[in-house]
Coordinates of C-alpha atoms in Angstrom, one line a residue:
M347 CA 12.8 -12.0 108.9
S348 CA 10.1 -12.8 106.4
S349 CA 6.9 -14.5 106.8
L350 CA 7.9 -17.9 105.0
P351 CA 7.1 -21.1 106.5
A352 CA 10.3 -21.9 108.5
I353 CA 12.1 -25.2 106.9
I354 CA 12.3 -27.8 109.3
C355 CA 15.5 -29.9 110.3
E356 CA 15.6 -33.2 111.0
I357 CA 19.5 -33.9 112.6
T358 CA 20.7 -37.5 113.6
A359 CA 23.2 -37.9 115.7
P360 CA 25.6 -41.1 117.8
R361 CA 26.2 -38.7 120.5
S362 CA 23.5 -36.1 122.4
A363 CA 26.3 -33.6 123.0
Q364 CA 27.3 -33.6 119.4
A365 CA 22.9 -34.0 118.4
A366 CA 22.7 -30.5 120.7
A367 CA 26.4 -28.1 118.8
L368 CA 24.7 -29.3 115.1
A369 CA 21.2 -28.0 116.1
E370 CA 23.0 -25.0 117.9
I371 CA 25.3 -24.4 114.6
A372 CA 21.9 -25.3 112.4
G373 CA 20.0 -22.1 113.9
L374 CA 22.9 -19.7 113.7
C375 CA 23.7 -20.5 110.3
A376 CA 19.4 -20.0 109.6
R377 CA 19.5 -17.1 111.7
D378 CA 22.7 -15.4 109.7
A379 CA 20.9 -17.0 105.9
G380 CA 17.7 -15.0 106.9
Q381 CA 15.5 -18.0 107.1
R382 CA 13.0 -19.6 109.9
L383 CA 14.4 -22.9 110.9
V384 CA 12.8 -26.0 113.4
V385 CA 15.1 -28.6 114.6
K386 CA 12.0 -30.8 114.4
T387 CA 14.1 -34.0 115.5
L388 CA 17.0 -35.0 117.4
V389 CA 17.7 -38.5 116.7
I390 CA 20.5 -39.8 118.8
G391 CA 22.8 -42.8 118.1
R392 CA 23.1 -45.1 114.4
S393 CA 21.0 -44.1 112.1
K394 CA 18.2 -46.7 110.4
T395 CA 21.8 -47.4 107.7
G396 CA 23.8 -47.7 110.3
V397 CA 26.4 -44.9 109.5
N398 CA 28.1 -43.2 112.2
E399 CA 28.5 -39.6 111.0
P400 CA 25.7 -37.3 112.0
V401 CA 23.2 -35.4 109.3
L402 CA 21.4 -32.6 108.5
T403 CA 18.7 -32.9 106.6
L404 CA 16.8 -30.0 105.6
H405 CA 12.9 -30.2 104.5
L406 CA 11.6 -27.8 102.8
P407 CA 8.7 -27.4 100.1
V408 CA 9.8 -26.8 96.0
E409 CA 8.1 -23.8 96.3
L410 CA 10.8 -22.9 99.0
A411 CA 13.8 -24.5 97.1
S412 CA 12.7 -23.0 93.3
S413 CA 12.6 -18.9 94.7
Q414 CA 15.1 -19.3 97.5
N415 CA 18.8 -18.9 97.0
Q416 CA 19.3 -18.3 100.8
I417 CA 18.0 -21.9 101.4
W418 CA 20.8 -23.2 99.4
C419 CA 23.0 -20.5 100.6
L420 CA 22.0 -22.4 104.1
A421 CA 23.1 -25.5 102.9
C422 CA 26.6 -25.0 102.0
R423 CA 27.1 -22.7 105.1
L424 CA 26.3 -25.9 107.4
A425 CA 28.2 -28.0 105.1
C426 CA 31.1 -25.8 105.7
F427 CA 30.5 -25.4 109.5
C428 CA 29.7 -28.7 109.8
P429 CA 32.3 -30.8 107.9
D430 CA 32.6 -34.2 110.1
A431 CA 27.9 -34.3 109.1
R432 CA 26.1 -34.5 105.8
V433 CA 24.1 -32.4 104.3
S434 CA 20.7 -32.9 102.6
V435 CA 18.1 -31.0 101.4
L436 CA 14.9 -32.8 100.9
V437 CA 12.3 -31.0 99.0
Q438 CA 8.9 -32.0 99.0
G439 CA 7.1 -31.3 96.0
A440 CA 2.8 -30.9 95.9
F441 CA 1.9 -34.7 94.9
A442 CA 4.4 -35.4 98.8
G443 CA 2.1 -33.0 100.4
A444 CA -0.9 -34.1 99.2
E445 CA 0.0 -37.9 100.1
K446 CA 1.1 -37.1 103.6
A447 CA -2.6 -35.3 104.3
A448 CA -4.1 -38.3 102.5
R449 CA -2.3 -40.9 105.2
T450 CA -3.4 -38.7 108.0
R451 CA -7.2 -38.6 107.0
R452 CA -6.7 -42.2 106.9
R453 CA -5.9 -42.7 110.1
R454 CA -7.7 -40.5 111.4
S455 CA -11.0 -41.9 110.0
A456 CA -9.4 -45.9 111.4

């Protein structure tokens, strides 16, 4: 694996056993695709929208999205190996990162 930043995988599932299984599958698929993956959040229960299907969201910076075909292969693998789950990729541009940093600075100064 390279020194590229890790992809963050957020998992929402109705049951903890399902979330754990999805986390394991995501880790194996990432390893097979040559990507570093960090499961950052496991949310158990219904999503905010009331949808009861599991959801895997890959969060990555725009630099990775534009230069790493393996990320798209990872998303496809996850969709194949987790057919009952919704798989999405959230690409965060430089503006999103700057906005998040500004919010953090405002919170610290308050």
